[in-house]
Amino acid sequence: MSVGLLAVVDDILSAALKASAKTAGVVIDDAAVTPQYVQGLTPARELPVVWRIARGSLINKFVIIIPIALLLTAFAPWVLPFLLIIGGTYLCFEGAEKVMEWFGMHHAEAEEDVRDEKKLVSGAVRTDLILSTEIMLISLASLDSGLGIWMTLGALLVIGLVMTAVVYGAVALLVKIDDIGLRLMKNPSRGVRRTGARIVASMPAVFRVISVVGTVAMLWVGGHLVIANLAETFWHVPYDLLHVVTHAIEAAGPVVVWIADTAMSAVFGLVLGLIVVAIVTGISRLRSRNQPAKATH
């Protein structure tokens, strides 16, 4: 009995390992995006907020994504591409808003949002829902179809748990590196103190880089999701154009192809995101104009 159980566990872990290898790119994106949400918090609140986001991520995976993905895969697989298009569009929208903030075009309440933990956590968990959906769907597609429902479920649960631990463990380390540097600065050794001072001095630049990488990751992942799933549904033009370009430079090697694919997906994501921002801004302005008129009646 115990030998059979160990064999099942080994099969689940092996399947999870093979499937999760294909999600590495999205996992890196997730780890790059999340630190933006804890910027502006006091050091004492950073780890609690990261834990709340991680807990939300587990709920996303175990309560929402995995059950719905398995049900839809079994009964309505045609719905999944449309859900991914919606999710990808939302990521493009968030990425485009952040690009606009770089140029000073942001909402007046943005400073309040930075200090509001509930809004920070809910925003991070919404973004995680989309990134986690791609992670779990890629994993599901990579699993052997002959595994059976319970083995598939077990593998997805393992992948979800491990990916959450990896992403939010990395995020927790990133947001506390400056505290590590401060502790090193109190060390009796002069060399260690210098290292600590360099770590602390470099952190603002590190977080600026992370912010840029996270924004590009949103646009890249969002754009890629929309392009790939539009091709599976009703519009092939963006995907065909992407394929033509990457095929033309195939001789340059996989790294160049990946860079070109990423850049084109990100540009597509930015354009789509800016269109959505314009629509949302227009709707909110119409609402604000209509509110005073309603109040007079």
PDB file of C-alpha atoms in Angstrom:
ATOM      1  CA  MET A   1       0.000   0.000   0.000  1.00  0.00           C
ATOM      2  CA  SER A   2       2.747   2.436   1.004  1.00  0.00           C
ATOM      3  CA  VAL A   3       4.782   1.476  -2.081  1.00  0.00           C
ATOM      4  CA  GLY A   4       1.788   2.138  -4.323  1.00  0.00           C
ATOM      5  CA  LEU A   5       1.182   5.487  -2.646  1.00  0.00           C
ATOM      6  CA  LEU A   6       4.825   6.461  -3.084  1.00  0.00           C
ATOM      7  CA  ALA A   7       4.624   5.503  -6.769  1.00  0.00           C
ATOM      8  CA  VAL A   8       1.539   7.718  -7.225  1.00  0.00           C
ATOM      9  CA  VAL A   9       3.243  10.613  -5.446  1.00  0.00           C
ATOM     10  CA  ASP A  10       6.359  10.126  -7.587  1.00  0.00           C
ATOM     11  CA  ASP A  11       4.243  10.143 -10.775  1.00  0.00           C
ATOM     12  CA  ILE A  12       2.478  13.326  -9.671  1.00  0.00           C
ATOM     13  CA  LEU A  13       5.752  15.082  -8.811  1.00  0.00           C
ATOM     14  CA  SER A  14       7.363  13.999 -12.099  1.00  0.00           C
ATOM     15  CA  ALA A  15       4.392  15.232 -14.119  1.00  0.00           C
ATOM     16  CA  ALA A  16       4.320  18.500 -12.159  1.00  0.00           C
ATOM     17  CA  LEU A  17       8.049  19.050 -12.712  1.00  0.00           C
ATOM     18  CA  LYS A  18       7.804  18.515 -16.476  1.00  0.00           C
ATOM     19  CA  ALA A  19       4.748  20.743 -16.834  1.00  0.00           C
ATOM     20  CA  SER A  20       6.044  23.545 -14.614  1.00  0.00           C
ATOM     21  CA  ALA A  21       9.256  23.845 -16.660  1.00  0.00           C
ATOM     22  CA  LYS A  22       7.196  25.381 -19.495  1.00  0.00           C
ATOM     23  CA  THR A  23       5.802  28.098 -17.209  1.00  0.00           C
ATOM     24  CA  ALA A  24       9.189  29.569 -16.232  1.00  0.00           C
ATOM     25  CA  GLY A  25       8.716  32.730 -18.306  1.00  0.00           C
ATOM     26  CA  VAL A  26       5.365  33.602 -16.738  1.00  0.00           C
ATOM     27  CA  VAL A  27       6.680  32.819 -13.246  1.00  0.00           C
ATOM     28  CA  ILE A  28       9.547  35.289 -13.778  1.00  0.00           C
ATOM     29  CA  ASP A  29       7.015  37.863 -14.982  1.00  0.00           C
ATOM     30  CA  ASP A  30       4.857  37.279 -11.894  1.00  0.00           C
ATOM     31  CA  ALA A  31       7.866  37.763  -9.593  1.00  0.00           C
ATOM     32  CA  ALA A  32       8.811  40.968 -11.437  1.00  0.00           C
ATOM     33  CA  VAL A  33       5.292  42.452 -11.373  1.00  0.00           C
ATOM     34  CA  THR A  34       4.415  41.877  -7.712  1.00  0.00           C
ATOM     35  CA  PRO A  35       7.080  44.017  -5.923  1.00  0.00           C
ATOM     36  CA  GLN A  36       5.475  47.138  -7.427  1.00  0.00           C
ATOM     37  CA  TYR A  37       2.483  46.625  -5.173  1.00  0.00           C
ATOM     38  CA  VAL A  38       4.461  46.856  -1.914  1.00  0.00           C
ATOM     39  CA  GLN A  39       6.373  50.015  -2.792  1.00  0.00           C
ATOM     40  CA  GLY A  40       5.437  52.944  -0.560  1.00  0.00           C
ATOM     41  CA  LEU A  41       4.634  50.749   2.446  1.00  0.00           C
ATOM     42  CA  THR A  42       6.433  50.996   5.758  1.00  0.00           C
ATOM     43  CA  PRO A  43       9.046  48.224   6.245  1.00  0.00           C
ATOM     44  CA  ALA A  44       6.979  46.661   9.029  1.00  0.00           C
ATOM     45  CA  ARG A  45       4.018  46.151   6.654  1.00  0.00           C
ATOM     46  CA  GLU A  46       5.920  44.763   3.646  1.00  0.00           C
ATOM     47  CA  LEU A  47       6.023  41.075   4.609  1.00  0.00           C
ATOM     48  CA  PRO A  48       2.436  40.994   5.962  1.00  0.00           C
ATOM     49  CA  VAL A  49       1.198  42.468   2.676  1.00  0.00           C
ATOM     50  CA  VAL A  50       3.288  39.999   0.641  1.00  0.00           C
ATOM     51  CA  TRP A  51       1.761  37.176   2.719  1.00  0.00           C
ATOM     52  CA  ARG A  52      -1.769  38.501   2.093  1.00  0.00           C
ATOM     53  CA  ILE A  53      -1.076  38.616  -1.655  1.00  0.00           C
ATOM     54  CA  ALA A  54       0.415  35.100  -1.551  1.00  0.00           C
ATOM     55  CA  ARG A  55      -2.650  33.843   0.318  1.00  0.00           C
ATOM     56  CA  GLY A  56      -4.858  35.477  -2.327  1.00  0.00           C
ATOM     57  CA  SER A  57      -2.750  33.780  -5.003  1.00  0.00           C
ATOM     58  CA  LEU A  58      -3.337  30.355  -3.417  1.00  0.00           C
ATOM     59  CA  ILE A  59      -7.075  31.055  -3.285  1.00  0.00           C
ATOM     60  CA  ASN A  60      -6.936  32.097  -6.950  1.00  0.00           C
ATOM     61  CA  LYS A  61      -5.251  28.843  -7.922  1.00  0.00           C
ATOM     62  CA  PHE A  62      -6.960  26.309  -5.658  1.00  0.00           C
ATOM     63  CA  VAL A  63     -10.486  27.738  -5.369  1.00  0.00           C
ATOM     64  CA  ILE A  64     -10.992  29.492  -8.720  1.00  0.00           C
ATOM     65  CA  ILE A  65      -8.549  28.569 -11.479  1.00  0.00           C
ATOM     66  CA  ILE A  66      -7.978  24.816 -11.076  1.00  0.00           C
ATOM     67  CA  PRO A  67     -11.650  23.797 -10.564  1.00  0.00           C
ATOM     68  CA  ILE A  68     -12.886  26.060 -13.382  1.00  0.00           C
ATOM     69  CA  ALA A  69     -10.055  25.000 -15.728  1.00  0.00           C
ATOM     70  CA  LEU A  70     -10.790  21.305 -15.182  1.00  0.00           C
ATOM     71  CA  LEU A  71     -14.543  21.818 -15.641  1.00  0.00           C
ATOM     72  CA  LEU A  72     -14.153  23.928 -18.762  1.00  0.00           C
ATOM     73  CA  THR A  73     -11.565  21.544 -20.220  1.00  0.00           C
ATOM     74  CA  ALA A  74     -14.037  18.695 -19.754  1.00  0.00           C
ATOM     75  CA  PHE A  75     -17.288  20.392 -20.814  1.00  0.00           C
ATOM     76  CA  ALA A  76     -16.602  23.712 -22.613  1.00  0.00           C
ATOM     77  CA  PRO A  77     -12.988  23.994 -23.799  1.00  0.00           C
ATOM     78  CA  TRP A  78     -13.995  26.643 -26.368  1.00  0.00           C
ATOM     79  CA  VAL A  79     -14.579  29.164 -23.540  1.00  0.00           C
ATOM     80  CA  LEU A  80     -10.949  29.176 -22.321  1.00  0.00           C
ATOM     81  CA  PRO A  81      -9.456  31.276 -25.169  1.00  0.00           C
ATOM     82  CA  PHE A  82     -12.082  33.998 -24.638  1.00  0.00           C
ATOM     83  CA  LEU A  83     -11.347  34.118 -20.901  1.00  0.00           C
ATOM     84  CA  LEU A  84      -7.635  34.441 -21.655  1.00  0.00           C
ATOM     85  CA  ILE A  85      -8.320  37.276 -24.123  1.00  0.00           C
ATOM     86  CA  ILE A  86     -10.215  39.147 -21.384  1.00  0.00           C
ATOM     87  CA  GLY A  87      -7.444  38.479 -18.865  1.00  0.00           C
ATOM     88  CA  GLY A  88      -4.721  39.506 -21.290  1.00  0.00           C
ATOM     89  CA  THR A  89      -6.564  42.717 -22.131  1.00  0.00           C
ATOM     90  CA  TYR A  90      -6.769  43.581 -18.428  1.00  0.00           C
ATOM     91  CA  LEU A  91      -2.999  43.098 -18.081  1.00  0.00           C
ATOM     92  CA  CYS A  92      -2.440  45.358 -21.106  1.00  0.00           C
ATOM     93  CA  PHE A  93      -4.707  47.970 -19.510  1.00  0.00           C
ATOM     94  CA  GLU A  94      -2.737  47.888 -16.227  1.00  0.00           C
ATOM     95  CA  GLY A  95       0.597  48.011 -18.068  1.00  0.00           C
ATOM     96  CA  ALA A  96      -0.502  50.946 -20.228  1.00  0.00           C
ATOM     97  CA  GLU A  97      -1.642  52.862 -17.129  1.00  0.00           C
ATOM     98  CA  LYS A  98       1.805  52.415 -15.587  1.00  0.00           C
ATOM     99  CA  VAL A  99       3.509  53.595 -18.794  1.00  0.00           C
ATOM    100  CA  MET A 100       1.314  56.697 -18.703  1.00  0.00           C
ATOM    101  CA  GLU A 101       2.351  57.283 -15.082  1.00  0.00           C
ATOM    102  CA  TRP A 102       5.987  57.384 -16.228  1.00  0.00           C
ATOM    103  CA  PHE A 103       5.058  60.446 -18.284  1.00  0.00           C
ATOM    104  CA  GLY A 104       3.142  62.102 -15.447  1.00  0.00           C
ATOM    105  CA  MET A 105      -0.315  61.126 -16.663  1.00  0.00           C
ATOM    106  CA  HIS A 106      -1.952  59.467 -13.678  1.00  0.00           C
ATOM    107  CA  HIS A 107      -5.089  59.783 -11.632  1.00  0.00           C
ATOM    108  CA  ALA A 108      -5.181  62.189  -8.698  1.00  0.00           C
ATOM    109  CA  GLU A 109      -6.027  59.426  -6.244  1.00  0.00           C
ATOM    110  CA  ALA A 110      -2.953  57.366  -7.141  1.00  0.00           C
ATOM    111  CA  GLU A 111      -1.045  58.514  -4.043  1.00  0.00           C
ATOM    112  CA  GLU A 112      -3.906  57.398  -1.787  1.00  0.00           C
ATOM    113  CA  ASP A 113      -4.015  54.020  -3.521  1.00  0.00           C
ATOM    114  CA  VAL A 114      -0.326  53.459  -2.757  1.00  0.00           C
ATOM    115  CA  ARG A 115      -0.998  53.749   0.981  1.00  0.00           C
ATOM    116  CA  ASP A 116      -4.257  51.785   1.020  1.00  0.00           C
ATOM    117  CA  GLU A 117      -3.297  48.186   1.805  1.00  0.00           C
ATOM    118  CA  LYS A 118      -6.694  46.782   0.845  1.00  0.00           C
ATOM    119  CA  LYS A 119      -6.503  48.352  -2.598  1.00  0.00           C
ATOM    120  CA  LEU A 120      -2.879  47.262  -2.997  1.00  0.00           C
ATOM    121  CA  VAL A 121      -3.681  43.670  -2.092  1.00  0.00           C
ATOM    122  CA  SER A 122      -6.853  43.507  -4.207  1.00  0.00           C
ATOM    123  CA  GLY A 123      -5.012  44.987  -7.212  1.00  0.00           C
ATOM    124  CA  ALA A 124      -2.120  42.545  -6.815  1.00  0.00           C
ATOM    125  CA  VAL A 125      -4.468  39.578  -6.396  1.00  0.00           C
ATOM    126  CA  ARG A 126      -6.422  40.582  -9.536  1.00  0.00           C
ATOM    127  CA  THR A 127      -3.188  40.735 -11.532  1.00  0.00           C
ATOM    128  CA  ASP A 128      -2.068  37.437  -9.988  1.00  0.00           C
ATOM    129  CA  LEU A 129      -5.368  35.846 -11.060  1.00  0.00           C
ATOM    130  CA  ILE A 130      -4.510  36.469 -14.702  1.00  0.00           C
ATOM    131  CA  LEU A 131      -0.848  35.451 -14.464  1.00  0.00           C
ATOM    132  CA  SER A 132      -1.744  32.396 -12.377  1.00  0.00           C
ATOM    133  CA  THR A 133      -4.429  31.452 -14.907  1.00  0.00           C
ATOM    134  CA  GLU A 134      -1.808  31.369 -17.658  1.00  0.00           C
ATOM    135  CA  ILE A 135       0.598  29.399 -15.449  1.00  0.00           C
ATOM    136  CA  MET A 136      -2.028  26.793 -14.589  1.00  0.00           C
ATOM    137  CA  LEU A 137      -3.436  26.537 -18.131  1.00  0.00           C
ATOM    138  CA  ILE A 138       0.056  26.088 -19.608  1.00  0.00           C
ATOM    139  CA  SER A 139       0.703  23.440 -16.960  1.00  0.00           C
ATOM    140  CA  LEU A 140      -2.620  21.721 -17.703  1.00  0.00           C
ATOM    141  CA  ALA A 141      -1.891  21.682 -21.430  1.00  0.00           C
ATOM    142  CA  SER A 142       1.586  20.248 -20.752  1.00  0.00           C
ATOM    143  CA  LEU A 143       0.340  17.332 -18.640  1.00  0.00           C
ATOM    144  CA  ASP A 144      -0.129  13.920 -20.231  1.00  0.00           C
ATOM    145  CA  SER A 145      -3.793  13.515 -21.204  1.00  0.00           C
ATOM    146  CA  GLY A 146      -3.664   9.917 -19.992  1.00  0.00           C
ATOM    147  CA  LEU A 147      -2.943  10.842 -16.383  1.00  0.00           C
ATOM    148  CA  GLY A 148      -6.561  10.740 -15.273  1.00  0.00           C
ATOM    149  CA  ILE A 149      -8.552  13.364 -13.384  1.00  0.00           C
ATOM    150  CA  TRP A 150      -7.124  12.729  -9.899  1.00  0.00           C
ATOM    151  CA  MET A 151      -3.494  12.562 -11.018  1.00  0.00           C
ATOM    152  CA  THR A 152      -4.020  15.723 -13.078  1.00  0.00           C
ATOM    153  CA  LEU A 153      -5.597  17.462 -10.088  1.00  0.00           C
ATOM    154  CA  GLY A 154      -2.725  16.357  -7.842  1.00  0.00           C
ATOM    155  CA  ALA A 155      -0.111  17.629 -10.307  1.00  0.00           C
ATOM    156  CA  LEU A 156      -1.877  20.990 -10.664  1.00  0.00           C
ATOM    157  CA  LEU A 157      -2.094  21.380  -6.866  1.00  0.00           C
ATOM    158  CA  VAL A 158       1.640  20.687  -6.537  1.00  0.00           C
ATOM    159  CA  ILE A 159       2.459  23.143  -9.340  1.00  0.00           C
ATOM    160  CA  GLY A 160       0.224  25.818  -7.802  1.00  0.00           C
ATOM    161  CA  LEU A 161       1.788  25.441  -4.357  1.00  0.00           C
ATOM    162  CA  VAL A 162       5.393  25.374  -5.602  1.00  0.00           C
ATOM    163  CA  MET A 163       4.943  28.304  -8.001  1.00  0.00           C
ATOM    164  CA  THR A 164       3.318  30.424  -5.299  1.00  0.00           C
ATOM    165  CA  ALA A 165       6.148  29.641  -2.884  1.00  0.00           C
ATOM    166  CA  VAL A 166       8.798  30.454  -5.506  1.00  0.00           C
ATOM    167  CA  VAL A 167       7.199  33.722  -6.666  1.00  0.00           C
ATOM    168  CA  TYR A 168       6.308  35.166  -3.281  1.00  0.00           C
ATOM    169  CA  GLY A 169       9.450  33.862  -1.611  1.00  0.00           C
ATOM    170  CA  ALA A 170      11.433  35.801  -4.234  1.00  0.00           C
ATOM    171  CA  VAL A 171       9.211  38.862  -3.724  1.00  0.00           C
ATOM    172  CA  ALA A 172       9.670  38.718   0.061  1.00  0.00           C
ATOM    173  CA  LEU A 173      13.439  38.523  -0.398  1.00  0.00           C
ATOM    174  CA  LEU A 174      13.449  41.464  -2.816  1.00  0.00           C
ATOM    175  CA  VAL A 175      11.460  43.767  -0.550  1.00  0.00           C
ATOM    176  CA  LYS A 176      13.608  42.952   2.500  1.00  0.00           C
ATOM    177  CA  ILE A 177      17.045  43.194   0.874  1.00  0.00           C
ATOM    178  CA  ASP A 178      17.423  46.785   2.091  1.00  0.00           C
ATOM    179  CA  ASP A 179      16.795  45.628   5.678  1.00  0.00           C
ATOM    180  CA  ILE A 180      19.512  43.010   5.221  1.00  0.00           C
ATOM    181  CA  GLY A 181      21.802  45.783   4.008  1.00  0.00           C
ATOM    182  CA  LEU A 182      21.031  47.903   7.093  1.00  0.00           C
ATOM    183  CA  ARG A 183      21.925  44.989   9.368  1.00  0.00           C
ATOM    184  CA  LEU A 184      25.181  44.446   7.501  1.00  0.00           C
ATOM    185  CA  MET A 185      26.024  48.135   8.031  1.00  0.00           C
ATOM    186  CA  LYS A 186      26.062  47.472  11.805  1.00  0.00           C
ATOM    187  CA  ASN A 187      28.608  44.651  11.468  1.00  0.00           C
ATOM    188  CA  PRO A 188      32.020  45.196  13.139  1.00  0.00           C
ATOM    189  CA  SER A 189      33.815  44.312   9.902  1.00  0.00           C
ATOM    190  CA  ARG A 190      34.496  47.327   7.697  1.00  0.00           C
ATOM    191  CA  GLY A 191      34.173  45.294   4.500  1.00  0.00           C
ATOM    192  CA  VAL A 192      30.791  43.926   5.536  1.00  0.00           C
ATOM    193  CA  ARG A 193      29.598  47.438   6.440  1.00  0.00           C
ATOM    194  CA  ARG A 194      30.620  48.689   2.989  1.00  0.00           C
ATOM    195  CA  THR A 195      28.738  45.836   1.359  1.00  0.00           C
ATOM    196  CA  GLY A 196      25.654  46.691   3.402  1.00  0.00           C
ATOM    197  CA  ALA A 197      25.925  50.370   2.442  1.00  0.00           C
ATOM    198  CA  ARG A 198      26.196  49.447  -1.252  1.00  0.00           C
ATOM    199  CA  ILE A 199      23.125  47.210  -0.983  1.00  0.00           C
ATOM    200  CA  VAL A 200      21.071  49.989   0.642  1.00  0.00           C
ATOM    201  CA  ALA A 201      22.271  52.596  -1.862  1.00  0.00           C
ATOM    202  CA  SER A 202      21.459  50.355  -4.831  1.00  0.00           C
ATOM    203  CA  MET A 203      17.907  49.443  -3.787  1.00  0.00           C
ATOM    204  CA  PRO A 204      16.110  52.516  -5.265  1.00  0.00           C
ATOM    205  CA  ALA A 205      17.676  51.726  -8.645  1.00  0.00           C
ATOM    206  CA  VAL A 206      16.856  48.034  -8.245  1.00  0.00           C
ATOM    207  CA  PHE A 207      13.193  48.805  -7.600  1.00  0.00           C
ATOM    208  CA  ARG A 208      13.064  51.203 -10.538  1.00  0.00           C
ATOM    209  CA  VAL A 209      14.397  48.415 -12.753  1.00  0.00           C
ATOM    210  CA  ILE A 210      11.909  45.950 -11.237  1.00  0.00           C
ATOM    211  CA  SER A 211       9.086  48.425 -11.870  1.00  0.00           C
ATOM    212  CA  VAL A 212      10.075  48.750 -15.530  1.00  0.00           C
ATOM    213  CA  VAL A 213      10.540  44.981 -15.930  1.00  0.00           C
ATOM    214  CA  GLY A 214       7.189  44.352 -14.228  1.00  0.00           C
ATOM    215  CA  THR A 215       5.395  46.795 -16.516  1.00  0.00           C
ATOM    216  CA  VAL A 216       7.010  45.338 -19.640  1.00  0.00           C
ATOM    217  CA  ALA A 217       6.107  41.879 -18.336  1.00  0.00           C
ATOM    218  CA  MET A 218       2.457  42.900 -18.003  1.00  0.00           C
ATOM    219  CA  LEU A 219       2.419  44.214 -21.565  1.00  0.00           C
ATOM    220  CA  TRP A 220       4.342  41.225 -22.943  1.00  0.00           C
ATOM    221  CA  VAL A 221       2.276  38.535 -21.202  1.00  0.00           C
ATOM    222  CA  GLY A 222      -0.984  40.389 -21.825  1.00  0.00           C
ATOM    223  CA  GLY A 223      -0.173  41.034 -25.482  1.00  0.00           C
ATOM    224  CA  HIS A 224       0.951  37.446 -26.011  1.00  0.00           C
ATOM    225  CA  LEU A 225      -2.215  36.089 -24.379  1.00  0.00           C
ATOM    226  CA  VAL A 226      -4.438  38.225 -26.599  1.00  0.00           C
ATOM    227  CA  ILE A 227      -2.500  37.493 -29.816  1.00  0.00           C
ATOM    228  CA  ALA A 228      -2.335  33.729 -29.234  1.00  0.00           C
ATOM    229  CA  ASN A 229      -5.976  33.360 -28.209  1.00  0.00           C
ATOM    230  CA  LEU A 230      -7.337  35.663 -30.900  1.00  0.00           C
ATOM    231  CA  ALA A 231      -5.672  33.291 -33.358  1.00  0.00           C
ATOM    232  CA  GLU A 232      -7.537  30.375 -31.752  1.00  0.00           C
ATOM    233  CA  THR A 233     -10.868  32.163 -32.026  1.00  0.00           C
ATOM    234  CA  PHE A 234     -11.635  34.635 -34.813  1.00  0.00           C
ATOM    235  CA  TRP A 235      -8.677  36.877 -35.796  1.00  0.00           C
ATOM    236  CA  HIS A 236      -5.360  35.487 -37.077  1.00  0.00           C
ATOM    237  CA  VAL A 237      -3.715  38.676 -38.401  1.00  0.00           C
ATOM    238  CA  PRO A 238      -1.584  39.663 -35.325  1.00  0.00           C
ATOM    239  CA  TYR A 239      -0.426  36.070 -34.827  1.00  0.00           C
ATOM    240  CA  ASP A 240       0.372  35.603 -38.516  1.00  0.00           C
ATOM    241  CA  LEU A 241       2.389  38.838 -38.544  1.00  0.00           C
ATOM    242  CA  LEU A 242       4.292  37.735 -35.448  1.00  0.00           C
ATOM    243  CA  HIS A 243       4.977  34.348 -37.039  1.00  0.00           C
ATOM    244  CA  VAL A 244       6.232  35.926 -40.276  1.00  0.00           C
ATOM    245  CA  VAL A 245       8.711  38.160 -38.404  1.00  0.00           C
ATOM    246  CA  THR A 246      10.021  35.440 -36.094  1.00  0.00           C
ATOM    247  CA  HIS A 247      10.335  32.993 -39.004  1.00  0.00           C
ATOM    248  CA  ALA A 248      12.303  35.587 -41.018  1.00  0.00           C
ATOM    249  CA  ILE A 249      14.903  35.984 -38.241  1.00  0.00           C
ATOM    250  CA  GLU A 250      14.987  32.318 -37.227  1.00  0.00           C
ATOM    251  CA  ALA A 251      18.565  31.977 -38.476  1.00  0.00           C
ATOM    252  CA  ALA A 252      19.706  34.569 -35.916  1.00  0.00           C
ATOM    253  CA  GLY A 253      19.079  32.080 -33.126  1.00  0.00           C
ATOM    254  CA  PRO A 254      16.447  31.421 -30.443  1.00  0.00           C
ATOM    255  CA  VAL A 255      17.494  34.365 -28.238  1.00  0.00           C
ATOM    256  CA  VAL A 256      16.944  36.916 -31.021  1.00  0.00           C
ATOM    257  CA  VAL A 257      13.645  35.239 -31.954  1.00  0.00           C
ATOM    258  CA  TRP A 258      12.505  35.395 -28.306  1.00  0.00           C
ATOM    259  CA  ILE A 259      13.472  39.093 -28.033  1.00  0.00           C
ATOM    260  CA  ALA A 260      11.583  39.928 -31.235  1.00  0.00           C
ATOM    261  CA  ASP A 261       8.533  37.931 -30.122  1.00  0.00           C
ATOM    262  CA  THR A 262       8.580  39.620 -26.703  1.00  0.00           C
ATOM    263  CA  ALA A 263       9.024  43.122 -28.146  1.00  0.00           C
ATOM    264  CA  MET A 264       6.201  42.729 -30.672  1.00  0.00           C
ATOM    265  CA  SER A 265       3.874  41.247 -28.049  1.00  0.00           C
ATOM    266  CA  ALA A 266       4.694  44.112 -25.669  1.00  0.00           C
ATOM    267  CA  VAL A 267       4.079  46.772 -28.359  1.00  0.00           C
ATOM    268  CA  PHE A 268       0.774  45.130 -29.270  1.00  0.00           C
ATOM    269  CA  GLY A 269      -0.094  45.003 -25.564  1.00  0.00           C
ATOM    270  CA  LEU A 270       0.764  48.690 -25.112  1.00  0.00           C
ATOM    271  CA  VAL A 271      -1.374  49.772 -28.083  1.00  0.00           C
ATOM    272  CA  LEU A 272      -4.294  47.635 -26.908  1.00  0.00           C
ATOM    273  CA  GLY A 273      -3.852  48.880 -23.339  1.00  0.00           C
ATOM    274  CA  LEU A 274      -3.841  52.541 -24.413  1.00  0.00           C
ATOM    275  CA  ILE A 275      -7.052  51.974 -26.383  1.00  0.00           C
ATOM    276  CA  VAL A 276      -8.700  50.448 -23.296  1.00  0.00           C
ATOM    277  CA  VAL A 277      -7.393  53.299 -21.096  1.00  0.00           C
ATOM    278  CA  ALA A 278      -8.909  55.824 -23.523  1.00  0.00           C
ATOM    279  CA  ILE A 279     -12.263  54.006 -23.449  1.00  0.00           C
ATOM    280  CA  VAL A 280     -12.283  53.713 -19.638  1.00  0.00           C
ATOM    281  CA  THR A 281     -11.267  57.377 -19.250  1.00  0.00           C
ATOM    282  CA  GLY A 282     -13.980  58.479 -21.659  1.00  0.00           C
ATOM    283  CA  ILE A 283     -16.647  56.475 -19.809  1.00  0.00           C
ATOM    284  CA  SER A 284     -15.542  57.823 -16.402  1.00  0.00           C
ATOM    285  CA  ARG A 285     -15.653  61.410 -17.729  1.00  0.00           C
ATOM    286  CA  LEU A 286     -19.162  60.893 -19.092  1.00  0.00           C
ATOM    287  CA  ARG A 287     -20.245  59.534 -15.712  1.00  0.00           C
ATOM    288  CA  SER A 288     -18.727  62.466 -13.833  1.00  0.00           C
ATOM    289  CA  ARG A 289     -20.544  64.906 -16.148  1.00  0.00           C
ATOM    290  CA  ASN A 290     -23.866  63.145 -15.694  1.00  0.00           C
ATOM    291  CA  GLN A 291     -23.705  62.913 -11.883  1.00  0.00           C
ATOM    292  CA  PRO A 292     -24.273  66.648 -11.147  1.00  0.00           C
ATOM    293  CA  ALA A 293     -27.139  66.697 -13.642  1.00  0.00           C
ATOM    294  CA  LYS A 294     -28.835  63.796 -11.828  1.00  0.00           C
ATOM    295  CA  ALA A 295     -28.378  65.490  -8.442  1.00  0.00           C
ATOM    296  CA  THR A 296     -30.401  68.570  -9.514  1.00  0.00           C
ATOM    297  CA  HIS A 297     -33.569  66.542 -10.190  1.00  0.00           C
TER     298      HIS A 297
END
